[in-house]
């Protein structure tokens, strides 16, 4: 067991002593949970294989699932990748700092532990001011997957990090809840055509506007078998799952409500849209049907709440898959272990 420090950093200027402490811990090979605009990340020095090994251990994460490397300025990227193609410049110009991760061929500065044994590396420049100040204070690029135990819903508040990682990491930064609430969009620029590996707040539509042709990996919408050779190893694992059995229910508001009301009521909960009227089982709303940003913002906290409530079965009204809805859908089909039903 480690003694986990809580470091409050809401304003990098005002909370400078805690900021410098987070930077020092990271520089010295420690593990620190940090806020970002997507979800809280479990950070370590991306260039130090031993520090990175600590991330996998604390999370219980499979070793072949590569980590995203976080930078705070473009110059930090130069010796991490073999070159920066034109497409990467265009994406960086429009979406960095922000919730977009690019996969590029790596240099030897990135250890295999960080890249999960791949010759490529995932890079992101976050926009959250505290995250940026922590990277700068550490003075090294930070590998940071989501700061949860592997398999559970991602953390969007510092309390979620405490629930999952207290005693396993050196420090947890106390800061505001995450503005976006789902992980970054991941795009690979290593093939002939750019390919979306994981949807996020930067949408497929926006990527196509910027780059022209962008393919969508089949793992975005489908289940991949554990032994499949996939371009994004993270996509094949069980993910985002509460203890309750989750069913994703497609259909109109009336059809959804009818379906839920027909289920065995013992331990049953529903996660619905604001428009869904007439539910008598316990429920939470995750936003209006068209409001994908609010859905993204609330979904992981609500999945965690289902466990706290002792839910046995959760029926979730399936989001539409346009815009940021694709990211919400991608997380929810995984939390439901791909159990989707059509309600009529
Ligand atoms: P997380 O750390 O939980 O945000 O997950 C990072 C995601 O990025 C996972 O789905 C990884 O599989 C993916 N990823 C990271 N590095 C690479 C890479 N070099 N090539 C392909 N996918 C990657
Ligand atoms: Mg994760």
Short mmCIF file of N, CA and C in Angstrom, two decimals, residues 123-222:
data_model
loop_
_atom_site.label_atom_id
_atom_site.label_comp_id
_atom_site.label_asym_id
_atom_site.label_seq_id
_atom_site.Cartn_x
_atom_site.Cartn_y
_atom_site.Cartn_z
N UNK A 123 -0.21 10.53 -29.16
CA UNK A 123 0.17 11.81 -28.55
C UNK A 123 -1.05 12.74 -28.47
N UNK A 124 -1.15 13.44 -27.35
CA UNK A 124 -2.23 14.42 -27.19
C UNK A 124 -1.73 15.64 -26.43
N UNK A 125 -2.25 16.79 -26.82
CA UNK A 125 -1.99 18.03 -26.07
C UNK A 125 -3.30 18.46 -25.40
N UNK A 126 -3.44 18.24 -24.09
CA UNK A 126 -4.70 18.59 -23.43
C UNK A 126 -4.90 20.10 -23.31
N UNK A 127 -6.17 20.51 -23.16
CA UNK A 127 -6.46 21.94 -23.01
C UNK A 127 -6.68 22.33 -21.55
N UNK A 128 -6.95 21.37 -20.68
CA UNK A 128 -7.18 21.69 -19.27
C UNK A 128 -5.96 22.41 -18.68
N UNK A 129 -6.19 23.58 -18.09
CA UNK A 129 -5.08 24.43 -17.63
C UNK A 129 -4.24 23.75 -16.55
N UNK A 130 -4.88 22.97 -15.67
CA UNK A 130 -4.14 22.29 -14.60
C UNK A 130 -3.29 21.18 -15.21
N UNK A 131 -3.85 20.42 -16.16
CA UNK A 131 -3.08 19.36 -16.81
C UNK A 131 -1.84 19.94 -17.48
N UNK A 132 -2.03 21.04 -18.19
CA UNK A 132 -0.90 21.66 -18.91
C UNK A 132 0.17 22.13 -17.95
N UNK A 133 -0.27 22.75 -16.85
CA UNK A 133 0.70 23.25 -15.87
C UNK A 133 1.45 22.08 -15.22
N UNK A 134 0.77 20.96 -15.01
CA UNK A 134 1.45 19.80 -14.39
C UNK A 134 2.49 19.21 -15.35
N UNK A 135 2.16 19.12 -16.65
CA UNK A 135 3.14 18.60 -17.62
C UNK A 135 4.37 19.52 -17.62
N UNK A 136 4.10 20.82 -17.63
CA UNK A 136 5.20 21.80 -17.65
C UNK A 136 6.04 21.68 -16.38
N UNK A 137 5.38 21.53 -15.23
CA UNK A 137 6.10 21.42 -13.96
C UNK A 137 6.92 20.13 -13.91
N UNK A 138 6.39 19.05 -14.50
CA UNK A 138 7.12 17.77 -14.51
C UNK A 138 8.32 17.88 -15.45
N UNK A 139 8.16 18.64 -16.53
CA UNK A 139 9.26 18.84 -17.49
C UNK A 139 9.49 17.64 -18.40
N UNK A 140 8.57 16.67 -18.36
CA UNK A 140 8.67 15.48 -19.22
C UNK A 140 7.27 15.18 -19.77
N UNK A 141 7.21 14.50 -20.94
CA UNK A 141 5.89 14.08 -21.43
C UNK A 141 5.29 13.05 -20.47
N UNK A 142 3.98 13.11 -20.28
CA UNK A 142 3.34 12.22 -19.31
C UNK A 142 2.45 11.19 -19.99
N UNK A 143 2.73 9.91 -19.73
CA UNK A 143 1.83 8.84 -20.15
C UNK A 143 0.66 8.86 -19.18
N UNK A 144 -0.56 8.89 -19.69
CA UNK A 144 -1.69 8.97 -18.77
C UNK A 144 -2.94 8.31 -19.36
N UNK A 145 -3.18 7.04 -19.01
CA UNK A 145 -4.48 6.44 -19.33
C UNK A 145 -5.49 6.92 -18.30
N UNK A 146 -6.74 6.53 -18.46
CA UNK A 146 -7.75 6.95 -17.50
C UNK A 146 -7.40 6.42 -16.10
N UNK A 147 -7.70 7.25 -15.08
CA UNK A 147 -7.28 6.94 -13.71
C UNK A 147 -8.31 6.09 -12.96
N UNK A 148 -8.70 4.98 -13.60
CA UNK A 148 -9.62 4.03 -12.96
C UNK A 148 -8.95 2.66 -12.91
N UNK A 149 -9.54 1.73 -12.17
CA UNK A 149 -9.12 0.33 -12.28
C UNK A 149 -9.58 -0.14 -13.65
N UNK A 150 -8.74 -0.90 -14.35
CA UNK A 150 -9.05 -1.34 -15.71
C UNK A 150 -10.40 -2.05 -15.74
N UNK A 151 -11.25 -1.69 -16.70
CA UNK A 151 -12.55 -2.34 -16.84
C UNK A 151 -13.70 -1.55 -16.26
N UNK A 152 -13.43 -0.69 -15.25
CA UNK A 152 -14.53 0.04 -14.62
C UNK A 152 -14.79 1.35 -15.37
N UNK A 153 -15.93 2.01 -15.11
CA UNK A 153 -16.20 3.28 -15.81
C UNK A 153 -15.09 4.30 -15.56
N UNK A 154 -14.78 5.11 -16.56
CA UNK A 154 -13.68 6.08 -16.43
C UNK A 154 -14.02 7.15 -15.40
N UNK A 155 -12.99 7.74 -14.76
CA UNK A 155 -13.21 8.72 -13.69
C UNK A 155 -13.35 10.14 -14.24
N UNK A 156 -14.39 10.82 -13.82
CA UNK A 156 -14.57 12.21 -14.27
C UNK A 156 -14.53 13.20 -13.10
N UNK A 157 -14.30 12.69 -11.88
CA UNK A 157 -14.10 13.58 -10.73
C UNK A 157 -12.93 13.01 -9.92
N UNK A 158 -12.35 13.85 -9.06
CA UNK A 158 -11.23 13.34 -8.26
C UNK A 158 -11.70 12.28 -7.27
N UNK A 159 -12.98 12.38 -6.84
CA UNK A 159 -13.49 11.36 -5.91
C UNK A 159 -13.51 9.98 -6.57
N UNK A 160 -13.83 9.94 -7.90
CA UNK A 160 -13.79 8.64 -8.60
C UNK A 160 -12.38 8.04 -8.53
N UNK A 161 -11.36 8.91 -8.64
CA UNK A 161 -9.97 8.41 -8.59
C UNK A 161 -9.67 7.85 -7.21
N UNK A 162 -10.15 8.54 -6.18
CA UNK A 162 -9.94 8.05 -4.81
C UNK A 162 -10.61 6.68 -4.65
N UNK A 163 -11.85 6.55 -5.15
CA UNK A 163 -12.58 5.28 -5.04
C UNK A 163 -11.78 4.13 -5.64
N UNK A 164 -11.13 4.38 -6.79
CA UNK A 164 -10.45 3.29 -7.51
C UNK A 164 -8.99 3.12 -7.12
N UNK A 165 -8.29 4.21 -6.76
CA UNK A 165 -6.82 4.13 -6.73
C UNK A 165 -6.17 4.50 -5.40
N UNK A 166 -6.96 4.83 -4.38
CA UNK A 166 -6.35 5.20 -3.11
C UNK A 166 -5.51 4.02 -2.60
N UNK A 167 -4.28 4.33 -2.17
CA UNK A 167 -3.37 3.29 -1.69
C UNK A 167 -2.54 2.66 -2.81
N UNK A 168 -2.86 2.99 -4.07
CA UNK A 168 -2.13 2.41 -5.21
C UNK A 168 -1.26 3.43 -5.93
N UNK A 169 -1.46 4.73 -5.64
CA UNK A 169 -0.72 5.78 -6.36
C UNK A 169 -0.14 6.77 -5.36
N UNK A 170 0.81 7.59 -5.82
CA UNK A 170 1.48 8.51 -4.90
C UNK A 170 0.61 9.71 -4.55
N UNK A 171 -0.15 10.20 -5.54
CA UNK A 171 -0.98 11.37 -5.27
C UNK A 171 -2.17 11.42 -6.21
N UNK A 172 -3.21 12.08 -5.73
CA UNK A 172 -4.40 12.35 -6.56
C UNK A 172 -4.62 13.86 -6.50
N UNK A 173 -4.70 14.50 -7.67
CA UNK A 173 -4.93 15.95 -7.71
C UNK A 173 -6.43 16.19 -7.57
N UNK A 174 -6.78 17.03 -6.59
CA UNK A 174 -8.18 17.43 -6.42
C UNK A 174 -8.40 18.65 -7.29
N UNK A 175 -9.31 18.52 -8.26
CA UNK A 175 -9.60 19.64 -9.15
C UNK A 175 -11.04 19.52 -9.61
N UNK A 176 -11.43 20.34 -10.60
CA UNK A 176 -12.84 20.36 -11.02
C UNK A 176 -13.21 19.08 -11.78
N UNK A 177 -14.52 18.79 -11.85
CA UNK A 177 -14.97 17.68 -12.70
C UNK A 177 -14.58 17.94 -14.17
N UNK A 178 -14.41 16.86 -14.94
CA UNK A 178 -13.96 16.99 -16.33
C UNK A 178 -15.04 17.64 -17.20
N UNK A 179 -14.60 18.57 -18.06
CA UNK A 179 -15.55 19.31 -18.89
C UNK A 179 -16.19 18.43 -19.95
N UNK A 180 -15.42 17.52 -20.56
CA UNK A 180 -15.97 16.68 -21.64
C UNK A 180 -16.62 15.42 -21.07
N UNK A 181 -15.86 14.64 -20.32
CA UNK A 181 -16.45 13.48 -19.66
C UNK A 181 -16.27 12.14 -20.36
N UNK A 182 -15.85 12.11 -21.63
CA UNK A 182 -15.42 10.85 -22.26
C UNK A 182 -14.00 11.05 -22.80
N UNK A 183 -13.29 9.93 -23.00
CA UNK A 183 -11.90 10.00 -23.42
C UNK A 183 -11.76 10.62 -24.81
N UNK A 184 -10.50 10.97 -25.13
CA UNK A 184 -10.22 11.67 -26.38
C UNK A 184 -10.55 10.83 -27.61
N UNK A 185 -10.80 11.54 -28.69
CA UNK A 185 -10.88 10.93 -30.02
C UNK A 185 -9.48 10.42 -30.36
N UNK A 186 -9.37 9.19 -30.89
CA UNK A 186 -8.06 8.67 -31.31
C UNK A 186 -8.08 8.45 -32.82
N UNK A 187 -7.11 9.04 -33.53
CA UNK A 187 -7.00 8.86 -34.97
C UNK A 187 -5.59 8.40 -35.30
N UNK A 188 -5.47 7.40 -36.19
CA UNK A 188 -4.13 7.00 -36.60
C UNK A 188 -3.79 7.62 -37.95
N UNK A 189 -2.57 8.15 -38.01
CA UNK A 189 -2.06 8.75 -39.25
C UNK A 189 -0.97 7.85 -39.83
N UNK A 190 -0.95 6.58 -39.41
CA UNK A 190 0.12 5.69 -39.83
C UNK A 190 -0.21 4.90 -41.09
N UNK A 191 -1.48 4.85 -41.48
CA UNK A 191 -1.84 4.10 -42.69
C UNK A 191 -1.94 5.04 -43.88
N UNK A 192 -2.45 4.50 -45.03
CA UNK A 192 -2.57 5.36 -46.22
C UNK A 192 -3.65 6.41 -46.02
N UNK A 193 -4.75 5.98 -45.39
CA UNK A 193 -5.87 6.90 -45.14
C UNK A 193 -5.99 7.05 -43.62
N UNK A 194 -6.17 8.29 -43.11
CA UNK A 194 -6.35 8.46 -41.66
C UNK A 194 -7.56 7.64 -41.19
N UNK A 195 -7.45 7.03 -40.00
CA UNK A 195 -8.52 6.15 -39.53
C UNK A 195 -8.88 6.46 -38.09
N UNK A 196 -10.19 6.62 -37.85
CA UNK A 196 -10.69 6.86 -36.50
C UNK A 196 -10.68 5.54 -35.72
N UNK A 197 -9.94 5.51 -34.60
CA UNK A 197 -9.88 4.30 -33.78
C UNK A 197 -10.83 4.38 -32.58
N UNK A 198 -11.02 5.60 -32.08
CA UNK A 198 -11.92 5.76 -30.93
C UNK A 198 -12.60 7.11 -31.07
N UNK A 199 -13.95 7.15 -31.06
CA UNK A 199 -14.63 8.44 -31.17
C UNK A 199 -14.59 9.20 -29.84
N UNK A 200 -14.61 10.53 -29.92
CA UNK A 200 -14.61 11.37 -28.71
C UNK A 200 -15.26 12.70 -29.04
N UNK A 201 -14.89 13.74 -28.30
CA UNK A 201 -15.56 15.03 -28.48
C UNK A 201 -15.17 15.71 -29.79
N UNK A 202 -14.00 15.38 -30.35
CA UNK A 202 -13.71 15.81 -31.72
C UNK A 202 -14.37 14.77 -32.61
N UNK A 203 -15.34 15.19 -33.44
CA UNK A 203 -16.20 14.22 -34.12
C UNK A 203 -15.61 13.76 -35.46
N UNK A 204 -16.13 12.63 -35.94
CA UNK A 204 -15.75 12.10 -37.25
C UNK A 204 -16.05 13.14 -38.33
N UNK A 205 -17.19 13.83 -38.19
CA UNK A 205 -17.57 14.86 -39.15
C UNK A 205 -16.51 15.97 -39.18
N UNK A 206 -16.03 16.39 -38.01
CA UNK A 206 -15.01 17.46 -37.95
C UNK A 206 -13.68 16.97 -38.54
N UNK A 207 -13.33 15.71 -38.28
CA UNK A 207 -12.08 15.17 -38.82
C UNK A 207 -12.13 15.15 -40.34
N UNK A 208 -13.30 14.76 -40.88
CA UNK A 208 -13.45 14.72 -42.35
C UNK A 208 -13.41 16.11 -42.95
N UNK A 209 -13.99 17.08 -42.25
CA UNK A 209 -13.91 18.48 -42.73
C UNK A 209 -12.45 18.92 -42.84
N UNK A 210 -11.64 18.46 -41.89
CA UNK A 210 -10.25 18.93 -41.82
C UNK A 210 -9.33 18.16 -42.77
N UNK A 211 -9.56 16.84 -42.90
CA UNK A 211 -8.60 16.00 -43.65
C UNK A 211 -9.15 15.44 -44.95
N UNK A 212 -10.45 15.61 -45.22
CA UNK A 212 -11.03 14.93 -46.37
C UNK A 212 -11.40 13.53 -45.94
N UNK A 213 -10.82 12.52 -46.62
CA UNK A 213 -11.20 11.15 -46.33
C UNK A 213 -10.67 10.68 -44.95
N UNK A 214 -11.56 10.15 -44.12
CA UNK A 214 -11.16 9.51 -42.86
C UNK A 214 -12.01 8.25 -42.72
N UNK A 215 -11.34 7.10 -42.51
CA UNK A 215 -12.09 5.85 -42.34
C UNK A 215 -12.45 5.66 -40.88
N UNK A 216 -13.46 4.84 -40.65
CA UNK A 216 -13.80 4.50 -39.26
C UNK A 216 -13.42 3.03 -39.04
N UNK A 217 -12.62 2.76 -38.02
CA UNK A 217 -12.23 1.38 -37.72
C UNK A 217 -13.47 0.58 -37.31
N UNK A 218 -13.50 -0.72 -37.69
CA UNK A 218 -14.72 -1.49 -37.38
C UNK A 218 -14.88 -1.69 -35.87
N UNK A 219 -13.78 -1.58 -35.11
CA UNK A 219 -13.86 -1.72 -33.66
C UNK A 219 -14.64 -0.60 -32.98
N UNK A 220 -14.92 0.50 -33.69
CA UNK A 220 -15.69 1.60 -33.09
C UNK A 220 -17.11 1.14 -32.77
N UNK A 221 -17.67 0.33 -33.67
CA UNK A 221 -19.07 -0.06 -33.51
C UNK A 221 -19.27 -1.53 -33.17
N UNK A 222 -18.23 -2.35 -33.40
CA UNK A 222 -18.42 -3.79 -33.26
C UNK A 222 -17.54 -4.37 -32.17
#
